[in-house]
Coordinates of C-alpha atoms in Angstrom, one line a residue:
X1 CA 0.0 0.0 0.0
X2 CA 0.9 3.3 -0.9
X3 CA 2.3 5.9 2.4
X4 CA 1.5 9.2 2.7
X5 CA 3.9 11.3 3.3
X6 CA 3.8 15.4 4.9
X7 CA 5.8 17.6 2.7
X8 CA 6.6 20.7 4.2
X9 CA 7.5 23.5 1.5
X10 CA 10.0 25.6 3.2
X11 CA 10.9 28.0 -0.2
X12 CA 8.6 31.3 1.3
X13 CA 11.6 31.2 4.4
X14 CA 14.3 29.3 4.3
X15 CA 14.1 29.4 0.0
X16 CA 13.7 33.1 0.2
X17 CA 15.6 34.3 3.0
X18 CA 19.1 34.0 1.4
X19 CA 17.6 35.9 -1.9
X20 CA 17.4 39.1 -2.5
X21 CA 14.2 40.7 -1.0
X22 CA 10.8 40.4 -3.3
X23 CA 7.6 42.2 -2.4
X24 CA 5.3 40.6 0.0
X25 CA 2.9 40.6 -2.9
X26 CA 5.3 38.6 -4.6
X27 CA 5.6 36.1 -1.4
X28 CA 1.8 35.5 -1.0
X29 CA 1.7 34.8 -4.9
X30 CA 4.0 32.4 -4.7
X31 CA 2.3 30.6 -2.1
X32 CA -1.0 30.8 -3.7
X33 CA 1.0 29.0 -6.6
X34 CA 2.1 26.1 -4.1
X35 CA -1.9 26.1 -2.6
X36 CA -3.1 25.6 -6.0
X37 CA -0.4 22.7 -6.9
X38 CA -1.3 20.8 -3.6
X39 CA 0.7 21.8 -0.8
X40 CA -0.7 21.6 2.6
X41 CA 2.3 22.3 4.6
X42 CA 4.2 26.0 4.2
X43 CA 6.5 27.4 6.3
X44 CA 5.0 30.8 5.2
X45 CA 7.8 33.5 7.0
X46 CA 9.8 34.2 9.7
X47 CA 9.4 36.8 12.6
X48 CA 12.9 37.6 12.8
X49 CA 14.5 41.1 12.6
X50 CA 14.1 42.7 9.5
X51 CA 17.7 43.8 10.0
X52 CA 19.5 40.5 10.6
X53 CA 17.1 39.1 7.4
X54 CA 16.1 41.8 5.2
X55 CA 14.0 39.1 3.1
X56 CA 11.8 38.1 6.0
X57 CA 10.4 42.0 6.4
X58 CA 6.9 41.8 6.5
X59 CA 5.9 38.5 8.3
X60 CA 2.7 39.5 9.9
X61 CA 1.8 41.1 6.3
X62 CA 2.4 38.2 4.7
X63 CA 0.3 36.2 6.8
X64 CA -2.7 38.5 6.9
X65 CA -3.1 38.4 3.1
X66 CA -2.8 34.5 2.9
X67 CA -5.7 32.4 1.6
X68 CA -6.9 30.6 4.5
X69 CA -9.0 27.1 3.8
X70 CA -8.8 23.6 5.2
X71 CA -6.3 21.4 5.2
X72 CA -3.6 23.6 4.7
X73 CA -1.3 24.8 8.0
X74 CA 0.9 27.8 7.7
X75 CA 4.2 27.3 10.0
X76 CA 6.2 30.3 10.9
X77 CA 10.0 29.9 12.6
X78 CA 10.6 32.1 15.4
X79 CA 14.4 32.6 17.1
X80 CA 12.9 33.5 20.5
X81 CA 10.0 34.4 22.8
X82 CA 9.2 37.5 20.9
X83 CA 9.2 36.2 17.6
X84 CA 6.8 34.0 18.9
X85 CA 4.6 35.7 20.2
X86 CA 4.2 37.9 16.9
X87 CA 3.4 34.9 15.4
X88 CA 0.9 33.1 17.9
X89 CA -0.9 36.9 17.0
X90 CA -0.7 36.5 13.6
X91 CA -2.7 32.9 13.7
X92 CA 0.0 30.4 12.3
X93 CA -1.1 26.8 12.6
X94 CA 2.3 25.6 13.3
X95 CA 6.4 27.3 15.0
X96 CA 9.4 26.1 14.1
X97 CA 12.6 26.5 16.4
X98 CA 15.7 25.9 15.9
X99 CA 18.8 24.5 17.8
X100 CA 22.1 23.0 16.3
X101 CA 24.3 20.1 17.4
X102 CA 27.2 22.0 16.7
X103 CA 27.9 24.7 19.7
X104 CA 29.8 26.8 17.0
X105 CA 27.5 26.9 14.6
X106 CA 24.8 27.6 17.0
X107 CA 26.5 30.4 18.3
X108 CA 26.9 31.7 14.2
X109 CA 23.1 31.3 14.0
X110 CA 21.4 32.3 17.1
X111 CA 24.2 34.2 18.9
X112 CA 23.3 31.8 21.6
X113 CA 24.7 28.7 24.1
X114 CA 22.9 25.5 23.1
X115 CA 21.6 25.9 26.7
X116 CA 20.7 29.4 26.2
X117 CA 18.6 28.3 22.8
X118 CA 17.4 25.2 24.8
X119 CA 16.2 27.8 27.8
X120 CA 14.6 30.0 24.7
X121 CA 12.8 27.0 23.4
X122 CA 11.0 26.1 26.9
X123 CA 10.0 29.2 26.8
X124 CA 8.2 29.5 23.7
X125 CA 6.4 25.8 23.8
X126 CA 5.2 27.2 27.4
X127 CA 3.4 30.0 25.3
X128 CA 2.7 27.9 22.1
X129 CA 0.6 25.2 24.8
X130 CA -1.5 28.1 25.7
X131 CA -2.4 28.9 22.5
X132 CA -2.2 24.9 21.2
X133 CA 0.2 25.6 18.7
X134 CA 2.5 22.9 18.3
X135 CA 6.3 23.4 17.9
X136 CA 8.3 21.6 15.8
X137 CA 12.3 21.8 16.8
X138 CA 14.8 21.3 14.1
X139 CA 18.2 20.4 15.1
X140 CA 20.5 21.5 12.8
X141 CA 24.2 19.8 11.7
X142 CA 22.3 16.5 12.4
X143 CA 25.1 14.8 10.3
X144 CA 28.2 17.0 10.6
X145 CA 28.9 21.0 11.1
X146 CA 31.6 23.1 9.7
X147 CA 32.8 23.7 12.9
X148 CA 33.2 20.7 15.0
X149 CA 32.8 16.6 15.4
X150 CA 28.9 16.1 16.1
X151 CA 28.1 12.5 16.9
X152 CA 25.0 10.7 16.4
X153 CA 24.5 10.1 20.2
X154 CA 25.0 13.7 20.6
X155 CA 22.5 14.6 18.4
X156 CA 20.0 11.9 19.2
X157 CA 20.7 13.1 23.3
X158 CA 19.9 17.0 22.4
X159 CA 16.6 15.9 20.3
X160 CA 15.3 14.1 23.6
X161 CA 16.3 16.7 25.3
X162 CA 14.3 19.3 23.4
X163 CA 11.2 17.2 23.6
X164 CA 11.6 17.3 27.5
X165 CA 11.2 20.9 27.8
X166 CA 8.1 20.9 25.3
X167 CA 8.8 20.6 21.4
X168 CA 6.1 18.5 19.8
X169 CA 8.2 17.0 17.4
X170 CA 11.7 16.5 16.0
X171 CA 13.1 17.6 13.3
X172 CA 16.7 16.8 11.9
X173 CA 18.5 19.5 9.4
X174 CA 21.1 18.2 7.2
X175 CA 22.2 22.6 7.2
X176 CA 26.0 21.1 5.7
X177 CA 24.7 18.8 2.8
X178 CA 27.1 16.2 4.4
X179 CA 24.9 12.8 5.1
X180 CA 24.9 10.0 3.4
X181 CA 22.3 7.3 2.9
X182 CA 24.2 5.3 5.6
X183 CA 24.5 8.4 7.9
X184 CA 20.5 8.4 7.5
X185 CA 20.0 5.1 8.4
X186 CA 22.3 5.4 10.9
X187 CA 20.9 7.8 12.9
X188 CA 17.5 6.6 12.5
X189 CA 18.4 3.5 14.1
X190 CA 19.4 5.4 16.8
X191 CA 15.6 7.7 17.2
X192 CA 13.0 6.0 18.9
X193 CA 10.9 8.7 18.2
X194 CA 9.1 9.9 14.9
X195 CA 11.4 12.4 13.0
X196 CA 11.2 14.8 10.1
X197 CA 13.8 15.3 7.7
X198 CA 15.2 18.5 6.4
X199 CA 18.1 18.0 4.2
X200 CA 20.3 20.2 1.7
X201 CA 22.3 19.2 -1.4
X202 CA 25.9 21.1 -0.7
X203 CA 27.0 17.6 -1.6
X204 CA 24.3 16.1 -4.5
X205 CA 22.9 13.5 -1.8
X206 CA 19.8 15.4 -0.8
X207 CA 17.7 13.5 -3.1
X208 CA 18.9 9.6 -2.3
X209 CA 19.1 10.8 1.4
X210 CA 15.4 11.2 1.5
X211 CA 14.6 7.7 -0.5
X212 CA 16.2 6.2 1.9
X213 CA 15.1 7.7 4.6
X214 CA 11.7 7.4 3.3
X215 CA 12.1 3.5 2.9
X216 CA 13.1 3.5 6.5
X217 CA 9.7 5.0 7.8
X218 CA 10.1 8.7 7.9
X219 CA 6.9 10.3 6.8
X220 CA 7.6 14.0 7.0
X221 CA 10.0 16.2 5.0
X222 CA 11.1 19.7 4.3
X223 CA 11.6 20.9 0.7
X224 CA 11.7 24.1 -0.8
X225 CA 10.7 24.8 -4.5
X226 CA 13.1 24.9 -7.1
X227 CA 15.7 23.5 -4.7
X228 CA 16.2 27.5 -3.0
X229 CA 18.0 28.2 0.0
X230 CA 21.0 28.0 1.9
X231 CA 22.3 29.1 4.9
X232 CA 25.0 31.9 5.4
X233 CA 27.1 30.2 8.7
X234 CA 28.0 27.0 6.9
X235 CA 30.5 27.7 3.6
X236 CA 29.2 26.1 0.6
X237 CA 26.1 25.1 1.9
X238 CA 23.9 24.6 -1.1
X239 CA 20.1 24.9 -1.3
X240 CA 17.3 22.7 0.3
X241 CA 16.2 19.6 -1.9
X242 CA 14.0 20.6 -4.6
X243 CA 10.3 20.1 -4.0
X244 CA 9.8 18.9 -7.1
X245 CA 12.9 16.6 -7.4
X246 CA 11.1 14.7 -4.6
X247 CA 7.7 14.9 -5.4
X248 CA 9.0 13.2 -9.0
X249 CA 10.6 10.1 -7.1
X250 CA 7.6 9.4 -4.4
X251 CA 5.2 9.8 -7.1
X252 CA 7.1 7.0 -9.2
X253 CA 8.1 5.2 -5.7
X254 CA 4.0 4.4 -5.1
X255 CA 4.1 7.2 -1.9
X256 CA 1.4 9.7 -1.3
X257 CA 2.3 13.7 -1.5
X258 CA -1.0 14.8 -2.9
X259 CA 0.9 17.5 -5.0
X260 CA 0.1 17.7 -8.5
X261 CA 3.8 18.2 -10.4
X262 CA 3.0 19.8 -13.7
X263 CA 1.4 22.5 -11.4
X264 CA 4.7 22.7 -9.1
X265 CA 7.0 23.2 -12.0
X266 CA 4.3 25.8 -12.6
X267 CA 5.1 27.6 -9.5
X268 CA 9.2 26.6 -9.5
X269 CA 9.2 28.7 -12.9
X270 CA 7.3 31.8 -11.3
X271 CA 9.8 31.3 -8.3
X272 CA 12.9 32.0 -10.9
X273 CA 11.1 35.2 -12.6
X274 CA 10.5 36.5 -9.1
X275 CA 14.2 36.0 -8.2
X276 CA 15.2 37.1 -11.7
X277 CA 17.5 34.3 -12.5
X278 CA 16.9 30.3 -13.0
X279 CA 16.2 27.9 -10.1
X280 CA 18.9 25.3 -9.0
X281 CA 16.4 22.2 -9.7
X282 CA 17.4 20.0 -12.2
X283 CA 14.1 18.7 -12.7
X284 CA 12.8 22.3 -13.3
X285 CA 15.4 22.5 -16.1
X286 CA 15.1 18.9 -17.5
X287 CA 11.5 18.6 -17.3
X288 CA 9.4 15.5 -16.1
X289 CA 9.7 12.5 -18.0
X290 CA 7.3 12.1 -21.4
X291 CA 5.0 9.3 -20.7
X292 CA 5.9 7.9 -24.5
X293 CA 9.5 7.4 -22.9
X294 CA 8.9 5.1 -20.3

């Protein structure tokens, strides 16, 4: 039997936030253009410091002019208690956090102690609970950081850790592009809880790291259309895996994403004329396959 599986289209923040800005206009567009291809799950903005990420001015615009309807949940990451509570205000279904493995590249990121973001993090799920927003932590340099050995019982030990003080679920980032298939399974073996997935391609593995992470169980993913991203604290860090590289191998694979692809490539395309130059996904380039070329 076919699985279904929770993709959570991450290209309106993490996609966007290492572009150059575009008009909150332009932002809700794009999303409508994810809505109408069958996404369900957007992490919509970020209610950061329009300062420290230009891109991400505008978060409680953006999510007053979104198209609200059921079925689909809006997430919004938040670095701290304030940026929380701006978005508990602004109605998001879902908060994303984050903390990394790696005590240097958290400090890069956050400008805080894992302790201090773990502190940060109690806080907000004690004001998410009030409002019954759940909070989803993702642990960045899951497999490896720029910085520093990470190991896997490290990683696993801060994940439990986060759910003591109050994270709903687990997330683990991939922020370096360095896993493997066998670091995937690897680490799975070691979670014995449910986990997402978030993973780059720095290295060209993104897309076989998720097959096999998807034949071992996990259910729930972050993409971002036309493969956008990238984060500024880890050289050469590469974009998240394309949306629509995955969607192409689950759809063949017999899994469930309820996202209609010719209607993604749709959106991928308007992503690159909003951006003003071409998106890194190969499949947007390439095309899907022809049915007469099976």
């Amino acid at each position: 039997m076919a699985s279904e599986v929770d993709i959570r289209e991450v290209g309106p923040r993490d996609g966007l936030q290492s572009q150059a800005p575009i008009a909150v206009t332009d932002r809700v567009r794009m999303i409508e253009a994810l809505i109408h291809a069958g996404v369900r799950h957007i992490e919509a903005c970020s209610f950061v410091s329009p300062k420290a990420v230009p891109s991400m001015a505008g978060a409680a615009e953006v999510m007053t002019r979104l198209p609200r309807s059921a079925g689909v949940r809006y997430a919004a990451l938040v670095p701290n208690l304030k940026g929380a509570e701006m978005a508990l205000g602004s109605q998001v279904d879902e908060l994303t956090v984050t903390i990394s493995a790696s005590e240097t590249y958290n400090q890069h990121n956050v400008r805080m102690s894992i302790a201090e973001s773990l502190a940060q993090i109690e806080k907000i799920c004690d004001v998410a609970a009030g409002s019954r927003v759940p909070v989803d932590a993702v642990v960045s340099c899951a497999f490896g950081s720029p910085y520093e050995f990470v190991g896997i019982g490290d990683v696993v030990a801060l994940a439990r850790r986060v759910l003591d003080v109050g994270a709903s679920c687990i997330t683990y980032a991939d922020t370096t592009g360095m896993a493997t298939p066998p670091l995937i399974a690897l680490l799975l073996a070691g979670t014995d809880f449910e986990a997402g997935l978030h993973l780059h391609d720095s290295r060209g593995t993104a897309l076989v790291n998720a097959y096999t992470a998807a034949e071992h169980g996990v259910r729930r993913f972050d993409t971002s259309v036309g493969g956008l991203g990238g984060s500024p604290f880890a050289d050469g860090a590469a974009g998240n895996l394309a949306t629509e590289e995955l969607v192409y191998v689950l759809d063949d694979a017999g899994y469930q994403t309820g996202i209609d692809l010719g209607r993604l490539l749709h959106a991928s395309a308007l992503v690159g004329e909003m951006i003003g130059h071409p998106v890194a996904s190969r499949l947007a380039a390439a095309g899907p396959r022809s049915e007469g070329s099976r």
